[in-house]
Amino acid sequence: MAEKLTRNEEMEGIEEEEEVEDQLEDWEDWNTDEENSESDFLCLFCDLKYSSIETLWEHCSSAHHFDFRRIRRTLGLDFYDSFKLINYVRYQVAANKCWNCGATCQSNKDLQNHLHEPVSLKDNKLLWEDDKYLKPHMQEDSLLHSFVEDEDDDDDHATQVGREELMNDIGDIVDLEKICMYDENAPDMHPSKPDTINGDIRKEAPCSSSCFTNMGQALVNAVEAREDSGLPNGKQKDRHLQVSLANNAVKEIKNVNEGYFGLYGSFGIHREMIGDKVRMDAYRGAILKNPSLFKGATVLDVGCGTGILSLFAAQAGASRVVAVEASDKMASVATQIAKDNGTLWDGSTGIINVVHGMIEDLDKSSPIPHHSVDVLLSEWMGYCLLYESMLTSVLYARDRWLKPGGAILPDTATMFAAGFGKGGTDIPFWENVYGVNMSCIGREIVQDAARFPIVDVVEGHDIVTDSVVIQTFDLATMRPEEMEFTVSFELGIKLNGSVNNPTDLKSKTTWCYGVVLWFETGFTSRFCKEMPIVLSTSPYSPKTHWSQTIFTFREPIAMASGKHDTDGMAAVGTEACPVVRIQSRISIARAVQHRSIDISLETMGISSDGRKHSWPAQIFNL
């Protein structure tokens, strides 16, 4: 309120009146240009242009399933929200991504075929709330200042004022980005790829959380620098808006990180991880059974937690271990544990040096020479492998501190998928509860499960299809943007049934209730020459604290192997017309919420007579 009062007082001044007149003249010039142009409105999704907004929106709705007016009404979007929505869609389309589900397509043509009706508009609103979408994707996008022309006249005045303010603000934000690029005090936002600093600001994949924080601070610093130095980069109006936008981004990332690292300050989660025998045996074996790798080595442990892996490295013969931990509490605990075990570096003796802070801030808290580390060690994996987004921090550390040819452990990661049967759901439990049939509860739970990913254990005998590899990562060479991907795969029925998933002898069908994902990480012979190790979270392996990640179909799909008598009139995927294979496409991308991921799943069944049926895409957030 104080800012608004101050601004109103300024508007009463003569200089401000002249400035407003200049702005109005600019708008008149812009509007004159619009009137002289034809076919000025470019479609959000294709190359077609239209001379009127109304025709454009009708085209977007009928051809691309994007009803702009309905979305505005349903979500109650104001001018700013609508402005950001248009920019968000243009950014997504330019990257061949679905604006609704986030799926990444191979080409714009594939994207056109993929576009579908919104699954849940209220959930989608979060996708474009970020203020970074105030930056136009197109410099001369006439749609941005004309999309409200067909709205009610009652809001014309308020809309015009908001439009003028927004256009001025956007110009200032673009100026700020230019200043950041030339500010010698601005932080290196892409240390592994310095040449990408001029890249698109919306691409978050290569950035760590501290990069986002640094970017926000750089914007704040740039505003203040311009005011102090008098750089000729636009008017000195509404600087608080840019500072506010930058500070909001900083605060959001900071809040998420505080909650995330605060969680790892709980002993319970460390008890769970250390109690995971599969996890501990894999890391302990990879370290202690490969002494030639660790003897005399300098080791960097990213996210050390209790410091157990650092202690293993010291036992294996490392000469120095830098253990980095962002949780204040666990950094203190790790320090005490290293001290109690006689390995803490005290400035003259010892091996382990525990550093409190994020790996991206290591240069500030405890600088070590770049490219001086022999072994980079980390247990970074989250649910569905990529949840928590810690891998970006590991890659940041790799590019900044690992020696050329140095070892990274683990050095490979592989994601798998398979279809699961009724035993992978809650249905069997509710079918017989002390002799009482409560299957109606089980069916409702399965319907709800189709909306959210579930982290739980799926037993090997509940897998009803072949297992397939959907993605592999080489941590020694991969780039951060590879964490976002789209992949197609095919699932065929598993030939050898079991008593828990019996094949109905009469119908010869098996029901697939969804897709389950898991991962393996490898400590391969590339670095672990004496004893390569594989850490698996497979349903066919001993259980781990990662379990598996379950994506339930909205309705189960009937499957059969080989030739099968089908009803030509029955729907594909039903018992009368089971499918012989399921073709799926899965996309994994970073969510708007920091450290979360969005997953879209598209499914198509093919029957033995060649008929196909596609089910609506499902969107999950983890």
JSON list of N, CA and C in Angstrom, two decimals, residues 11 225 259 309 449 492-493 554 580 611 622:
[
{"chain": "A", "resi": 11, "resn": "MET", "atom": "N", "xyz": [2.87, 10.46, -9.58]},
{"chain": "A", "resi": 11, "resn": "MET", "atom": "CA", "xyz": [2.10, 10.71, -10.80]},
{"chain": "A", "resi": 11, "resn": "MET", "atom": "C", "xyz": [1.60, 12.15, -10.86]},
{"chain": "A", "resi": 225, "resn": "ALA", "atom": "N", "xyz": [22.47, -1.23, -9.51]},
{"chain": "A", "resi": 225, "resn": "ALA", "atom": "CA", "xyz": [23.64, -0.69, -10.22]},
{"chain": "A", "resi": 225, "resn": "ALA", "atom": "C", "xyz": [23.21, 0.34, -11.24]},
{"chain": "A", "resi": 259, "resn": "GLY", "atom": "N", "xyz": [13.19, -26.47, 3.37]},
{"chain": "A", "resi": 259, "resn": "GLY", "atom": "CA", "xyz": [12.37, -27.62, 3.73]},
{"chain": "A", "resi": 259, "resn": "GLY", "atom": "C", "xyz": [13.02, -28.94, 3.36]},
{"chain": "A", "resi": 309, "resn": "LEU", "atom": "N", "xyz": [29.83, -42.60, 3.79]},
{"chain": "A", "resi": 309, "resn": "LEU", "atom": "CA", "xyz": [30.59, -42.89, 2.57]},
{"chain": "A", "resi": 309, "resn": "LEU", "atom": "C", "xyz": [31.98, -42.26, 2.63]},
{"chain": "A", "resi": 449, "resn": "ALA", "atom": "N", "xyz": [-5.72, -43.74, -7.52]},
{"chain": "A", "resi": 449, "resn": "ALA", "atom": "CA", "xyz": [-4.30, -43.96, -7.79]},
{"chain": "A", "resi": 449, "resn": "ALA", "atom": "C", "xyz": [-3.93, -43.55, -9.21]},
{"chain": "A", "resi": 492, "resn": "GLY", "atom": "N", "xyz": [5.18, -56.39, -24.02]},
{"chain": "A", "resi": 492, "resn": "GLY", "atom": "CA", "xyz": [4.48, -57.61, -24.38]},
{"chain": "A", "resi": 492, "resn": "GLY", "atom": "C", "xyz": [4.21, -58.44, -23.14]},
{"chain": "A", "resi": 493, "resn": "ILE", "atom": "N", "xyz": [3.22, -59.28, -23.20]},
{"chain": "A", "resi": 493, "resn": "ILE", "atom": "CA", "xyz": [2.85, -60.07, -22.03]},
{"chain": "A", "resi": 493, "resn": "ILE", "atom": "C", "xyz": [3.97, -61.03, -21.65]},
{"chain": "A", "resi": 554, "resn": "ARG", "atom": "N", "xyz": [-6.12, -45.59, -15.77]},
{"chain": "A", "resi": 554, "resn": "ARG", "atom": "CA", "xyz": [-7.49, -45.27, -15.35]},
{"chain": "A", "resi": 554, "resn": "ARG", "atom": "C", "xyz": [-8.38, -46.50, -15.39]},
{"chain": "A", "resi": 580, "resn": "VAL", "atom": "N", "xyz": [-2.26, -57.63, -27.65]},
{"chain": "A", "resi": 580, "resn": "VAL", "atom": "CA", "xyz": [-1.08, -58.49, -27.61]},
{"chain": "A", "resi": 580, "resn": "VAL", "atom": "C", "xyz": [0.16, -57.69, -27.21]},
{"chain": "A", "resi": 611, "resn": "ARG", "atom": "N", "xyz": [-6.04, -54.04, -34.73]},
{"chain": "A", "resi": 611, "resn": "ARG", "atom": "CA", "xyz": [-6.77, -52.85, -34.32]},
{"chain": "A", "resi": 611, "resn": "ARG", "atom": "C", "xyz": [-6.06, -52.17, -33.15]},
{"chain": "A", "resi": 622, "resn": "LEU", "atom": "N", "xyz": [5.48, -35.80, -9.20]},
{"chain": "A", "resi": 622, "resn": "LEU", "atom": "CA", "xyz": [6.17, -36.47, -8.11]},
{"chain": "A", "resi": 622, "resn": "LEU", "atom": "C", "xyz": [7.02, -35.45, -7.38]}
]
